[in-house]
């Protein structure tokens, strides 16, 4: 009878629908882990030059003396930003004889690097004999442009991360040649901690 | 019923209502009123300001009938970009460049957020607002920063509306925005396919195709989407003129919008505005398909987690701790 | 009855219009009030058209408000027509056969209201053509909203065309051919269940909203719809019985009362089940229910709302179940009215707003509809009542004349 058939249509349709839904759900679940697997499965190097419109960094850079996982990279130069470089223009073999020299040049530097009272002193980083360079604890001369070699002696974890990309930042571009900020771009070496400040803005409540 | 005045009034009304001529008049009047009402409604919807010229009207007519962006040919995409540039000149008297850069091949964008390094400065928020031409009147912000009490990683336990000197001792800071999920619930929910995931992983919205139903906003578990409740207002001198069709162009009223990983910048190889603005380097961005990228380094060497992982949305935004 | 020599489709429509313009003083005042209501709605909507949805109380957190609440509730009212059609056609109940056309009229009116609420809630209603498959892009079957568009419009067609055919046959003085419409009637019975399940799935399918993401939403919607819808139909039948010459048998009211009581009890059972799940061992997912029933951090605007709804629901169900006064309409009709309002409160604002609060990031805002939302709702309500009145009036006049 017609009525009897109608009684079966709804259950039949719902069963079909449920099968479709369950199948879809099962497929979706099977794909759950695929994002990270898909990413890790890609091992061919990416040609970052393939992004045609990338504009090269205009600031002065130097080739880093170490390599990261993708090969060589560049670091923002530092020397040209130091107002009184070259230090040897004042610091010769003889003692510096400028009237009120300490206040006029860099006597206002307060070192806030390390624990209070037990922090660093000037010659912990600066080469005592050749003021144009820094000196690491092994006694080697370190160029100001490559200060990461010095900072990394103590802050080796941050340096390892900085080489890899988890610390610091790229300059302007994610593609193209890798240019990253050097340590002193963000951290004042004499007072490296970020200062407390007011946020740049706030979130407005919606009502 | 008793007063003759009432009776007289009643008869008058009955006469008026039952006379055949008045019925016709009523129908006439009602239909005219209905036509006028619907015309008024349509007119108020079509234009907020008086159209300046026939040229502008023609541009808006063509814009109204265009296809979904995904289905357009490259020529049609260029045509609509040109129309939008000319409309911007007509309506707001500014010169903008609306780009159509296609996704870069073999790129899948990924993002990482270092919750040890974030100090709550919110430079990212201001940079994003400026770069993406977000409405200043309602303080629309794609990025939200939460001041969190250590012990829980859930933003609902944090304060998203702080305004004091940061960082506060013993608190950490965590940012959210659209996470560009690989299995995005918003993409699944949209009834007109106005939002979709581009091949380079960015989840985008075609603002002109969106019908404004806000189902995607109900579906998003991360508060990633914003709706244009009114017409957005940006001071002319602050408008970013380098725009992308799917990105920071002027959004029409009543449409959904969201973070696009600064599609107008990233498709040209630049970092998103938030990454560039962060003073502490807490944000990492790059190509997940490049095994040498910074984001891959983070995923490999750091303890990463994603928000609401149990929902299975596969976001491409990871948090990590130094 | 005037012997009209020539009847056809054109005279059908002309007569329908004529019958709805003539009437007693009461009817004319009623119609004028409805027109005023619609005018208020159009005026309020013009603000929305000009300034966007910012003139409503909605924001990025409470992104659905009064409009969608009413839409959700009215889909249930539309689906409830099946509770008249089922006995009339499946079980061949003669009493229900007389009133089924009224149920279908209510369904059409409720559906038009639903579609209107969706249109006024959209940010870009002029872009609605983007939904049409072929011309636009239709995200079927992924998007539940796409399903909802299909089923609602399909149900509207079913409930408009089948009674239209029957009425037109009666108008022309002949018996309608059962074989032509019977399959569609059965289709509409199953379709009624589907429109409300699909509307429930709209919310149920969102893992982002734990308040909604539970399996009971669909069945709960059906139960509350089959309580509130027949309650409304009871009230309408009572009005028709007392104001017109179309008399309705006592048995219809008794059977409807049974349907309402059973559905209301199932609804309360499901409510209890939900409350148990949320409050026996509250988790992070329970926070929306906590906000609704107890308030959070001083945000407790919905607490009196939900408690009133639940208590009135319970009280009305008990009155209807135990029937004090032995079928006294002065007791039962207000009980139906109160039940209708209580279900509207709980299924409208009491469902939509807590689902969206707290936001996915834990923030709470207070939602209150603005005058624009209230005005537009009044307009749509007037529109719905106008349509229902027109349809029922035409139908009853034709039915009465056919019976003669």
JSON list of N, CA and C in Angstrom, two decimals, chain A residues 32 35 39 42-44 46 51 53-54 68-70 160-161 164-165 169-170 172-175 178 194-197 199-206, chain B residues 101 121-123 139 141 144 160-161 164 166-167 182 266 268-271 275-276 278-279 287-294 296-297 302 306 312 314:
[
{"chain": "A", "resi": 32, "resn": "UNK", "atom": "N", "xyz": [43.26, 14.53, 10.09]},
{"chain": "A", "resi": 32, "resn": "UNK", "atom": "CA", "xyz": [43.59, 15.41, 11.22]},
{"chain": "A", "resi": 32, "resn": "UNK", "atom": "C", "xyz": [45.07, 15.69, 11.32]},
{"chain": "A", "resi": 35, "resn": "UNK", "atom": "N", "xyz": [48.32, 18.11, 8.53]},
{"chain": "A", "resi": 35, "resn": "UNK", "atom": "CA", "xyz": [48.96, 19.40, 8.29]},
{"chain": "A", "resi": 35, "resn": "UNK", "atom": "C", "xyz": [50.43, 19.34, 8.65]},
{"chain": "A", "resi": 39, "resn": "UNK", "atom": "N", "xyz": [53.58, 19.28, 6.15]},
{"chain": "A", "resi": 39, "resn": "UNK", "atom": "CA", "xyz": [54.64, 20.28, 6.19]},
{"chain": "A", "resi": 39, "resn": "UNK", "atom": "C", "xyz": [55.99, 19.59, 6.32]},
{"chain": "A", "resi": 42, "resn": "UNK", "atom": "N", "xyz": [57.65, 18.05, 3.30]},
{"chain": "A", "resi": 42, "resn": "UNK", "atom": "CA", "xyz": [58.23, 18.87, 2.23]},
{"chain": "A", "resi": 42, "resn": "UNK", "atom": "C", "xyz": [59.67, 19.15, 2.58]},
{"chain": "A", "resi": 43, "resn": "UNK", "atom": "N", "xyz": [60.58, 18.62, 1.82]},
{"chain": "A", "resi": 43, "resn": "UNK", "atom": "CA", "xyz": [61.99, 18.85, 2.15]},
{"chain": "A", "resi": 43, "resn": "UNK", "atom": "C", "xyz": [62.77, 19.51, 1.05]},
{"chain": "A", "resi": 44, "resn": "UNK", "atom": "N", "xyz": [62.08, 19.81, -0.07]},
{"chain": "A", "resi": 44, "resn": "UNK", "atom": "CA", "xyz": [62.83, 20.48, -1.12]},
{"chain": "A", "resi": 44, "resn": "UNK", "atom": "C", "xyz": [63.02, 21.93, -0.74]},
{"chain": "A", "resi": 46, "resn": "UNK", "atom": "N", "xyz": [63.19, 25.86, -0.71]},
{"chain": "A", "resi": 46, "resn": "UNK", "atom": "CA", "xyz": [62.31, 26.84, -1.33]},
{"chain": "A", "resi": 46, "resn": "UNK", "atom": "C", "xyz": [63.18, 27.95, -1.91]},
{"chain": "A", "resi": 51, "resn": "UNK", "atom": "N", "xyz": [59.89, 34.89, -5.29]},
{"chain": "A", "resi": 51, "resn": "UNK", "atom": "CA", "xyz": [58.95, 35.97, -5.05]},
{"chain": "A", "resi": 51, "resn": "UNK", "atom": "C", "xyz": [59.50, 37.20, -5.76]},
{"chain": "A", "resi": 53, "resn": "UNK", "atom": "N", "xyz": [58.46, 40.19, -6.54]},
{"chain": "A", "resi": 53, "resn": "UNK", "atom": "CA", "xyz": [58.29, 41.60, -6.22]},
{"chain": "A", "resi": 53, "resn": "UNK", "atom": "C", "xyz": [58.99, 42.02, -4.93]},
{"chain": "A", "resi": 54, "resn": "UNK", "atom": "N", "xyz": [59.79, 41.12, -4.37]},
{"chain": "A", "resi": 54, "resn": "UNK", "atom": "CA", "xyz": [60.40, 41.48, -3.10]},
{"chain": "A", "resi": 54, "resn": "UNK", "atom": "C", "xyz": [61.41, 42.60, -3.31]},
{"chain": "A", "resi": 68, "resn": "UNK", "atom": "N", "xyz": [73.17, 29.78, 8.99]},
{"chain": "A", "resi": 68, "resn": "UNK", "atom": "CA", "xyz": [71.99, 29.22, 9.65]},
{"chain": "A", "resi": 68, "resn": "UNK", "atom": "C", "xyz": [71.55, 28.00, 8.85]},
{"chain": "A", "resi": 69, "resn": "UNK", "atom": "N", "xyz": [70.42, 27.47, 9.17]},
{"chain": "A", "resi": 69, "resn": "UNK", "atom": "CA", "xyz": [70.01, 26.21, 8.52]},
{"chain": "A", "resi": 69, "resn": "UNK", "atom": "C", "xyz": [69.85, 26.37, 7.01]},
{"chain": "A", "resi": 70, "resn": "UNK", "atom": "N", "xyz": [69.65, 27.60, 6.55]},
{"chain": "A", "resi": 70, "resn": "UNK", "atom": "CA", "xyz": [69.46, 27.81, 5.12]},
{"chain": "A", "resi": 70, "resn": "UNK", "atom": "C", "xyz": [70.69, 28.33, 4.42]},
{"chain": "A", "resi": 160, "resn": "UNK", "atom": "N", "xyz": [71.67, 30.85, 19.50]},
{"chain": "A", "resi": 160, "resn": "UNK", "atom": "CA", "xyz": [71.28, 29.68, 18.69]},
{"chain": "A", "resi": 160, "resn": "UNK", "atom": "C", "xyz": [69.90, 29.93, 18.09]},
{"chain": "A", "resi": 161, "resn": "UNK", "atom": "N", "xyz": [68.98, 30.47, 18.93]},
{"chain": "A", "resi": 161, "resn": "UNK", "atom": "CA", "xyz": [67.64, 30.77, 18.43]},
{"chain": "A", "resi": 161, "resn": "UNK", "atom": "C", "xyz": [67.67, 31.88, 17.39]},
{"chain": "A", "resi": 164, "resn": "UNK", "atom": "N", "xyz": [68.63, 30.54, 14.13]},
{"chain": "A", "resi": 164, "resn": "UNK", "atom": "CA", "xyz": [67.57, 29.73, 13.54]},
{"chain": "A", "resi": 164, "resn": "UNK", "atom": "C", "xyz": [66.35, 30.54, 13.14]},
{"chain": "A", "resi": 165, "resn": "UNK", "atom": "N", "xyz": [66.09, 31.62, 13.91]},
{"chain": "A", "resi": 165, "resn": "UNK", "atom": "CA", "xyz": [64.94, 32.48, 13.57]},
{"chain": "A", "resi": 165, "resn": "UNK", "atom": "C", "xyz": [63.90, 32.59, 14.66]},
{"chain": "A", "resi": 169, "resn": "UNK", "atom": "N", "xyz": [64.45, 39.08, 14.55]},
{"chain": "A", "resi": 169, "resn": "UNK", "atom": "CA", "xyz": [63.48, 39.28, 13.49]},
{"chain": "A", "resi": 169, "resn": "UNK", "atom": "C", "xyz": [64.18, 39.50, 12.17]},
{"chain": "A", "resi": 170, "resn": "UNK", "atom": "N", "xyz": [63.48, 39.18, 11.11]},
{"chain": "A", "resi": 170, "resn": "UNK", "atom": "CA", "xyz": [63.97, 39.54, 9.79]},
{"chain": "A", "resi": 170, "resn": "UNK", "atom": "C", "xyz": [63.67, 41.01, 9.54]},
{"chain": "A", "resi": 172, "resn": "UNK", "atom": "N", "xyz": [62.12, 43.57, 7.31]},
{"chain": "A", "resi": 172, "resn": "UNK", "atom": "CA", "xyz": [61.15, 43.85, 6.24]},
{"chain": "A", "resi": 172, "resn": "UNK", "atom": "C", "xyz": [60.56, 42.64, 5.52]},
{"chain": "A", "resi": 173, "resn": "UNK", "atom": "N", "xyz": [61.37, 41.71, 5.08]},
{"chain": "A", "resi": 173, "resn": "UNK", "atom": "CA", "xyz": [60.88, 40.68, 4.16]},
{"chain": "A", "resi": 173, "resn": "UNK", "atom": "C", "xyz": [60.96, 39.29, 4.75]},
{"chain": "A", "resi": 174, "resn": "UNK", "atom": "N", "xyz": [60.00, 38.44, 4.37]},
{"chain": "A", "resi": 174, "resn": "UNK", "atom": "CA", "xyz": [60.10, 37.04, 4.71]},
{"chain": "A", "resi": 174, "resn": "UNK", "atom": "C", "xyz": [60.76, 36.27, 3.58]},
{"chain": "A", "resi": 175, "resn": "UNK", "atom": "N", "xyz": [60.77, 36.87, 2.38]},
{"chain": "A", "resi": 175, "resn": "UNK", "atom": "CA", "xyz": [61.33, 36.20, 1.20]},
{"chain": "A", "resi": 175, "resn": "UNK", "atom": "C", "xyz": [62.57, 36.96, 0.75]},
{"chain": "A", "resi": 178, "resn": "UNK", "atom": "N", "xyz": [68.06, 36.62, 3.20]},
{"chain": "A", "resi": 178, "resn": "UNK", "atom": "CA", "xyz": [67.72, 36.78, 4.61]},
{"chain": "A", "resi": 178, "resn": "UNK", "atom": "C", "xyz": [68.59, 37.86, 5.23]},
{"chain": "A", "resi": 194, "resn": "UNK", "atom": "N", "xyz": [64.17, 45.41, 28.01]},
{"chain": "A", "resi": 194, "resn": "UNK", "atom": "CA", "xyz": [63.19, 46.34, 27.47]},
{"chain": "A", "resi": 194, "resn": "UNK", "atom": "C", "xyz": [62.58, 47.14, 28.62]},
{"chain": "A", "resi": 195, "resn": "UNK", "atom": "N", "xyz": [62.44, 48.44, 28.39]},
{"chain": "A", "resi": 195, "resn": "UNK", "atom": "CA", "xyz": [61.90, 49.30, 29.43]},
{"chain": "A", "resi": 195, "resn": "UNK", "atom": "C", "xyz": [60.39, 49.11, 29.55]},
{"chain": "A", "resi": 196, "resn": "UNK", "atom": "N", "xyz": [59.93, 49.35, 30.75]},
{"chain": "A", "resi": 196, "resn": "UNK", "atom": "CA", "xyz": [58.47, 49.38, 30.94]},
{"chain": "A", "resi": 196, "resn": "UNK", "atom": "C", "xyz": [57.92, 50.61, 30.25]},
{"chain": "A", "resi": 197, "resn": "UNK", "atom": "N", "xyz": [56.78, 50.47, 29.61]},
{"chain": "A", "resi": 197, "resn": "UNK", "atom": "CA", "xyz": [56.18, 51.61, 28.92]},
{"chain": "A", "resi": 197, "resn": "UNK", "atom": "C", "xyz": [54.67, 51.39, 28.84]},
{"chain": "A", "resi": 199, "resn": "UNK", "atom": "N", "xyz": [51.27, 50.79, 26.76]},
{"chain": "A", "resi": 199, "resn": "UNK", "atom": "CA", "xyz": [50.99, 50.16, 25.46]},
{"chain": "A", "resi": 199, "resn": "UNK", "atom": "C", "xyz": [50.65, 51.20, 24.41]},
{"chain": "A", "resi": 200, "resn": "UNK", "atom": "N", "xyz": [50.82, 50.83, 23.16]},
{"chain": "A", "resi": 200, "resn": "UNK", "atom": "CA", "xyz": [50.58, 51.78, 22.07]},
{"chain": "A", "resi": 200, "resn": "UNK", "atom": "C", "xyz": [49.11, 52.10, 21.92]},
{"chain": "A", "resi": 201, "resn": "UNK", "atom": "N", "xyz": [48.24, 51.21, 22.38]},
{"chain": "A", "resi": 201, "resn": "UNK", "atom": "CA", "xyz": [46.81, 51.45, 22.29]},
{"chain": "A", "resi": 201, "resn": "UNK", "atom": "C", "xyz": [46.11, 50.53, 23.28]},
{"chain": "A", "resi": 202, "resn": "UNK", "atom": "N", "xyz": [44.80, 50.46, 23.20]},
{"chain": "A", "resi": 202, "resn": "UNK", "atom": "CA", "xyz": [44.03, 49.58, 24.08]},
{"chain": "A", "resi": 202, "resn": "UNK", "atom": "C", "xyz": [42.82, 49.08, 23.32]},
{"chain": "A", "resi": 203, "resn": "UNK", "atom": "N", "xyz": [42.15, 48.08, 23.91]},
{"chain": "A", "resi": 203, "resn": "UNK", "atom": "CA", "xyz": [40.95, 47.53, 23.28]},
{"chain": "A", "resi": 203, "resn": "UNK", "atom": "C", "xyz": [39.73, 48.14, 23.92]},
{"chain": "A", "resi": 204, "resn": "UNK", "atom": "N", "xyz": [38.79, 48.57, 23.08]},
{"chain": "A", "resi": 204, "resn": "UNK", "atom": "CA", "xyz": [37.60, 49.23, 23.62]},
{"chain": "A", "resi": 204, "resn": "UNK", "atom": "C", "xyz": [36.55, 48.19, 23.96]},
{"chain": "A", "resi": 205, "resn": "UNK", "atom": "N", "xyz": [35.90, 48.28, 25.11]},
{"chain": "A", "resi": 205, "resn": "UNK", "atom": "CA", "xyz": [34.80, 47.35, 25.37]},
{"chain": "A", "resi": 205, "resn": "UNK", "atom": "C", "xyz": [33.67, 47.61, 24.36]},
{"chain": "A", "resi": 206, "resn": "UNK", "atom": "N", "xyz": [32.97, 46.54, 24.01]},
{"chain": "A", "resi": 206, "resn": "UNK", "atom": "CA", "xyz": [32.02, 46.66, 22.90]},
{"chain": "A", "resi": 206, "resn": "UNK", "atom": "C", "xyz": [30.67, 47.23, 23.30]},
{"chain": "B", "resi": 101, "resn": "UNK", "atom": "N", "xyz": [47.73, 40.40, -6.80]},
{"chain": "B", "resi": 101, "resn": "UNK", "atom": "CA", "xyz": [48.82, 39.42, -6.80]},
{"chain": "B", "resi": 101, "resn": "UNK", "atom": "C", "xyz": [48.29, 38.03, -6.48]},
{"chain": "B", "resi": 121, "resn": "UNK", "atom": "N", "xyz": [53.15, 45.39, 24.53]},
{"chain": "B", "resi": 121, "resn": "UNK", "atom": "CA", "xyz": [53.28, 46.77, 24.06]},
{"chain": "B", "resi": 121, "resn": "UNK", "atom": "C", "xyz": [52.20, 47.17, 23.07]},
{"chain": "B", "resi": 122, "resn": "UNK", "atom": "N", "xyz": [51.61, 46.19, 22.39]},
{"chain": "B", "resi": 122, "resn": "UNK", "atom": "CA", "xyz": [50.51, 46.42, 21.43]},
{"chain": "B", "resi": 122, "resn": "UNK", "atom": "C", "xyz": [50.91, 47.27, 20.23]},
{"chain": "B", "resi": 123, "resn": "UNK", "atom": "N", "xyz": [52.22, 47.29, 19.92]},
{"chain": "B", "resi": 123, "resn": "UNK", "atom": "CA", "xyz": [52.62, 47.97, 18.68]},
{"chain": "B", "resi": 123, "resn": "UNK", "atom": "C", "xyz": [52.03, 47.25, 17.48]},
{"chain": "B", "resi": 139, "resn": "UNK", "atom": "N", "xyz": [37.01, 51.47, 16.54]},
{"chain": "B", "resi": 139, "resn": "UNK", "atom": "CA", "xyz": [38.25, 50.88, 17.06]},
{"chain": "B", "resi": 139, "resn": "UNK", "atom": "C", "xyz": [38.34, 49.40, 16.74]},
{"chain": "B", "resi": 141, "resn": "UNK", "atom": "N", "xyz": [39.86, 46.07, 15.76]},
{"chain": "B", "resi": 141, "resn": "UNK", "atom": "CA", "xyz": [41.23, 45.55, 15.88]},
{"chain": "B", "resi": 141, "resn": "UNK", "atom": "C", "xyz": [41.19, 44.07, 15.54]},
{"chain": "B", "resi": 144, "resn": "UNK", "atom": "N", "xyz": [44.15, 40.94, 19.19]},
{"chain": "B", "resi": 144, "resn": "UNK", "atom": "CA", "xyz": [43.82, 41.22, 20.58]},
{"chain": "B", "resi": 144, "resn": "UNK", "atom": "C", "xyz": [44.97, 40.71, 21.42]},
{"chain": "B", "resi": 160, "resn": "UNK", "atom": "N", "xyz": [41.73, 41.34, 28.37]},
{"chain": "B", "resi": 160, "resn": "UNK", "atom": "CA", "xyz": [41.99, 41.85, 27.03]},
{"chain": "B", "resi": 160, "resn": "UNK", "atom": "C", "xyz": [41.84, 43.34, 26.91]},
{"chain": "B", "resi": 161, "resn": "UNK", "atom": "N", "xyz": [41.56, 44.01, 28.02]},
{"chain": "B", "resi": 161, "resn": "UNK", "atom": "CA", "xyz": [41.28, 45.44, 27.94]},
{"chain": "B", "resi": 161, "resn": "UNK", "atom": "C", "xyz": [42.15, 46.24, 28.89]},
{"chain": "B", "resi": 164, "resn": "UNK", "atom": "N", "xyz": [47.74, 49.91, 31.12]},
{"chain": "B", "resi": 164, "resn": "UNK", "atom": "CA", "xyz": [48.65, 50.42, 32.14]},
{"chain": "B", "resi": 164, "resn": "UNK", "atom": "C", "xyz": [50.05, 50.08, 31.68]},
{"chain": "B", "resi": 166, "resn": "UNK", "atom": "N", "xyz": [53.32, 48.37, 30.93]},
{"chain": "B", "resi": 166, "resn": "UNK", "atom": "CA", "xyz": [53.61, 46.95, 30.73]},
{"chain": "B", "resi": 166, "resn": "UNK", "atom": "C", "xyz": [55.12, 46.76, 30.57]},
{"chain": "B", "resi": 167, "resn": "UNK", "atom": "N", "xyz": [55.72, 45.62, 30.82]},
{"chain": "B", "resi": 167, "resn": "UNK", "atom": "CA", "xyz": [55.04, 44.44, 31.33]},
{"chain": "B", "resi": 167, "resn": "UNK", "atom": "C", "xyz": [54.86, 44.48, 32.84]},
{"chain": "B", "resi": 182, "resn": "UNK", "atom": "N", "xyz": [43.73, 25.48, 8.58]},
{"chain": "B", "resi": 182, "resn": "UNK", "atom": "CA", "xyz": [43.70, 24.63, 7.40]},
{"chain": "B", "resi": 182, "resn": "UNK", "atom": "C", "xyz": [42.33, 23.99, 7.25]},
{"chain": "B", "resi": 266, "resn": "UNK", "atom": "N", "xyz": [52.53, 40.34, 2.03]},
{"chain": "B", "resi": 266, "resn": "UNK", "atom": "CA", "xyz": [53.21, 39.05, 2.03]},
{"chain": "B", "resi": 266, "resn": "UNK", "atom": "C", "xyz": [53.35, 38.47, 0.64]},
{"chain": "B", "resi": 268, "resn": "UNK", "atom": "N", "xyz": [54.14, 40.07, -1.79]},
{"chain": "B", "resi": 268, "resn": "UNK", "atom": "CA", "xyz": [55.28, 40.74, -2.42]},
{"chain": "B", "resi": 268, "resn": "UNK", "atom": "C", "xyz": [56.52, 40.46, -1.61]},
{"chain": "B", "resi": 269, "resn": "UNK", "atom": "N", "xyz": [56.48, 39.48, -0.76]},
{"chain": "B", "resi": 269, "resn": "UNK", "atom": "CA", "xyz": [57.66, 39.08, -0.03]},
{"chain": "B", "resi": 269, "resn": "UNK", "atom": "C", "xyz": [57.91, 39.85, 1.26]},
{"chain": "B", "resi": 270, "resn": "UNK", "atom": "N", "xyz": [57.02, 40.76, 1.61]},
{"chain": "B", "resi": 270, "resn": "UNK", "atom": "CA", "xyz": [57.25, 41.53, 2.83]},
{"chain": "B", "resi": 270, "resn": "UNK", "atom": "C", "xyz": [56.61, 40.82, 4.02]},
{"chain": "B", "resi": 271, "resn": "UNK", "atom": "N", "xyz": [57.08, 41.19, 5.21]},
{"chain": "B", "resi": 271, "resn": "UNK", "atom": "CA", "xyz": [56.48, 40.64, 6.42]},
{"chain": "B", "resi": 271, "resn": "UNK", "atom": "C", "xyz": [55.14, 41.34, 6.69]},
{"chain": "B", "resi": 275, "resn": "UNK", "atom": "N", "xyz": [54.27, 41.66, 12.40]},
{"chain": "B", "resi": 275, "resn": "UNK", "atom": "CA", "xyz": [55.59, 41.08, 12.61]},
{"chain": "B", "resi": 275, "resn": "UNK", "atom": "C", "xyz": [56.63, 42.17, 12.54]},
{"chain": "B", "resi": 276, "resn": "UNK", "atom": "N", "xyz": [56.48, 43.07, 11.57]},
{"chain": "B", "resi": 276, "resn": "UNK", "atom": "CA", "xyz": [57.47, 44.12, 11.40]},
{"chain": "B", "resi": 276, "resn": "UNK", "atom": "C", "xyz": [57.46, 45.09, 12.57]},
{"chain": "B", "resi": 278, "resn": "UNK", "atom": "N", "xyz": [56.61, 44.54, 15.78]},
{"chain": "B", "resi": 278, "resn": "UNK", "atom": "CA", "xyz": [56.85, 44.05, 17.14]},
{"chain": "B", "resi": 278, "resn": "UNK", "atom": "C", "xyz": [58.24, 44.46, 17.61]},
{"chain": "B", "resi": 279, "resn": "UNK", "atom": "N", "xyz": [58.35, 45.20, 18.72]},
{"chain": "B", "resi": 279, "resn": "UNK", "atom": "CA", "xyz": [59.68, 45.66, 19.16]},
{"chain": "B", "resi": 279, "resn": "UNK", "atom": "C", "xyz": [60.51, 44.55, 19.79]},
{"chain": "B", "resi": 287, "resn": "UNK", "atom": "N", "xyz": [57.43, 30.70, 5.47]},
{"chain": "B", "resi": 287, "resn": "UNK", "atom": "CA", "xyz": [56.87, 29.70, 4.57]},
{"chain": "B", "resi": 287, "resn": "UNK", "atom": "C", "xyz": [57.03, 28.32, 5.21]},
{"chain": "B", "resi": 288, "resn": "UNK", "atom": "N", "xyz": [55.91, 27.69, 5.52]},
{"chain": "B", "resi": 288, "resn": "UNK", "atom": "CA", "xyz": [55.96, 26.37, 6.15]},
{"chain": "B", "resi": 288, "resn": "UNK", "atom": "C", "xyz": [56.54, 25.31, 5.23]},
{"chain": "B", "resi": 289, "resn": "UNK", "atom": "N", "xyz": [56.48, 25.56, 3.91]},
{"chain": "B", "resi": 289, "resn": "UNK", "atom": "CA", "xyz": [56.98, 24.56, 2.98]},
{"chain": "B", "resi": 289, "resn": "UNK", "atom": "C", "xyz": [58.46, 24.74, 2.69]},
{"chain": "B", "resi": 290, "resn": "UNK", "atom": "N", "xyz": [59.09, 25.71, 3.34]},
{"chain": "B", "resi": 290, "resn": "UNK", "atom": "CA", "xyz": [60.53, 25.92, 3.19]},
{"chain": "B", "resi": 290, "resn": "UNK", "atom": "C", "xyz": [61.21, 25.32, 4.40]},
{"chain": "B", "resi": 291, "resn": "UNK", "atom": "N", "xyz": [61.92, 24.20, 4.24]},
{"chain": "B", "resi": 291, "resn": "UNK", "atom": "CA", "xyz": [62.49, 23.54, 5.42]},
{"chain": "B", "resi": 291, "resn": "UNK", "atom": "C", "xyz": [63.52, 24.39, 6.15]},
{"chain": "B", "resi": 292, "resn": "UNK", "atom": "N", "xyz": [64.05, 25.45, 5.48]},
{"chain": "B", "resi": 292, "resn": "UNK", "atom": "CA", "xyz": [65.05, 26.30, 6.11]},
{"chain": "B", "resi": 292, "resn": "UNK", "atom": "C", "xyz": [64.46, 27.55, 6.73]},
{"chain": "B", "resi": 293, "resn": "UNK", "atom": "N", "xyz": [63.15, 27.68, 6.73]},
{"chain": "B", "resi": 293, "resn": "UNK", "atom": "CA", "xyz": [62.57, 28.95, 7.21]},
{"chain": "B", "resi": 293, "resn": "UNK", "atom": "C", "xyz": [62.60, 29.02, 8.72]},
{"chain": "B", "resi": 294, "resn": "UNK", "atom": "N", "xyz": [62.42, 30.24, 9.22]},
{"chain": "B", "resi": 294, "resn": "UNK", "atom": "CA", "xyz": [62.41, 30.47, 10.67]},
{"chain": "B", "resi": 294, "resn": "UNK", "atom": "C", "xyz": [61.25, 29.76, 11.32]},
{"chain": "B", "resi": 296, "resn": "UNK", "atom": "N", "xyz": [59.81, 27.04, 10.43]},
{"chain": "B", "resi": 296, "resn": "UNK", "atom": "CA", "xyz": [60.08, 25.61, 10.53]},
{"chain": "B", "resi": 296, "resn": "UNK", "atom": "C", "xyz": [61.07, 25.34, 11.66]},
{"chain": "B", "resi": 297, "resn": "UNK", "atom": "N", "xyz": [62.00, 26.27, 11.85]},
{"chain": "B", "resi": 297, "resn": "UNK", "atom": "CA", "xyz": [62.95, 26.12, 12.97]},
{"chain": "B", "resi": 297, "resn": "UNK", "atom": "C", "xyz": [62.20, 26.13, 14.29]},
{"chain": "B", "resi": 302, "resn": "UNK", "atom": "N", "xyz": [61.15, 24.23, 19.22]},
{"chain": "B", "resi": 302, "resn": "UNK", "atom": "CA", "xyz": [60.50, 24.85, 20.37]},
{"chain": "B", "resi": 302, "resn": "UNK", "atom": "C", "xyz": [59.27, 24.06, 20.78]},
{"chain": "B", "resi": 306, "resn": "UNK", "atom": "N", "xyz": [48.90, 25.06, 19.91]},
{"chain": "B", "resi": 306, "resn": "UNK", "atom": "CA", "xyz": [47.92, 25.91, 19.23]},
{"chain": "B", "resi": 306, "resn": "UNK", "atom": "C", "xyz": [46.70, 26.05, 20.12]},
{"chain": "B", "resi": 312, "resn": "UNK", "atom": "N", "xyz": [40.13, 20.62, 16.24]},
{"chain": "B", "resi": 312, "resn": "UNK", "atom": "CA", "xyz": [40.49, 20.06, 14.95]},
{"chain": "B", "resi": 312, "resn": "UNK", "atom": "C", "xyz": [40.50, 21.05, 13.80]},
{"chain": "B", "resi": 314, "resn": "UNK", "atom": "N", "xyz": [43.06, 22.90, 12.90]},
{"chain": "B", "resi": 314, "resn": "UNK", "atom": "CA", "xyz": [44.38, 22.97, 12.28]},
{"chain": "B", "resi": 314, "resn": "UNK", "atom": "C", "xyz": [44.81, 24.41, 11.98]}
]
